[in-house]
Amino acid sequence: MPGLAFAQYGSTAPQTPTGQQAPQLDTQTIDRFVDAFVAVQEVREEYSEQLSAVEDAAAAETLEQEAQMAMVEAVENQGMSVDQYNQVAMQVQHDPEMVRQIQEMAQERMQ
């Protein structure tokens, strides 16, 4: 889904197991998701700048691992688990109107 980043650096969210019903998205869940999304974006930007300056592959891998851990922490600091964050992201990507709403909310919070 364009514009949305997942908690794992450079990857997409894992698929929900077949047969598992997606949780209902209430206002509080969406709000926490947007806060977590904004926090993850900030971490991505910070580490992206650092990664662009690294030439050593081992140092880059270490930095990517740090970025992943920082993104997980950013999500958890917003009251969500990485699994919950990824489930919401998966559910949202099937609803273009919800994607637009979340992008607008995130844009407002990033300013």
mmCIF file with all atom_site columns, N, CA, C and O in Angstrom, residues 38 51 86:
data_model
loop_
_atom_site.group_PDB
_atom_site.id
_atom_site.type_symbol
_atom_site.label_atom_id
_atom_site.label_alt_id
_atom_site.label_comp_id
_atom_site.label_asym_id
_atom_site.label_entity_id
_atom_site.label_seq_id
_atom_site.pdbx_PDB_ins_code
_atom_site.Cartn_x
_atom_site.Cartn_y
_atom_site.Cartn_z
_atom_site.occupancy
_atom_site.B_iso_or_equiv
_atom_site.pdbx_formal_charge
_atom_site.auth_seq_id
_atom_site.auth_comp_id
_atom_site.auth_asym_id
_atom_site.auth_atom_id
_atom_site.pdbx_PDB_model_num
ATOM 1  N N  . VAL A 1 38 ? 3.197  7.060  12.271 1.00 0.00 ? 38 VAL A N  1
ATOM 2  C CA . VAL A 1 38 ? 4.005  8.282  12.271 1.00 0.00 ? 38 VAL A CA 1
ATOM 3  C C  . VAL A 1 38 ? 5.339  8.022  12.972 1.00 0.00 ? 38 VAL A C  1
ATOM 4  O O  . VAL A 1 38 ? 6.397  8.437  12.482 1.00 0.00 ? 38 VAL A O  1
ATOM 5  N N  . LEU A 1 51 ? 21.899 5.137  7.046  1.00 0.00 ? 51 LEU A N  1
ATOM 6  C CA . LEU A 1 51 ? 22.255 4.040  6.140  1.00 0.00 ? 51 LEU A CA 1
ATOM 7  C C  . LEU A 1 51 ? 22.867 4.545  4.839  1.00 0.00 ? 51 LEU A C  1
ATOM 8  O O  . LEU A 1 51 ? 23.741 3.896  4.267  1.00 0.00 ? 51 LEU A O  1
ATOM 9  N N  . ASN A 1 86 ? 0.526  -4.742 12.171 1.00 0.00 ? 86 ASN A N  1
ATOM 10 C CA . ASN A 1 86 ? 0.531  -5.381 10.853 1.00 0.00 ? 86 ASN A CA 1
ATOM 11 C C  . ASN A 1 86 ? -0.871 -5.842 10.444 1.00 0.00 ? 86 ASN A C  1
ATOM 12 O O  . ASN A 1 86 ? -1.235 -5.756 9.269  1.00 0.00 ? 86 ASN A O  1
#
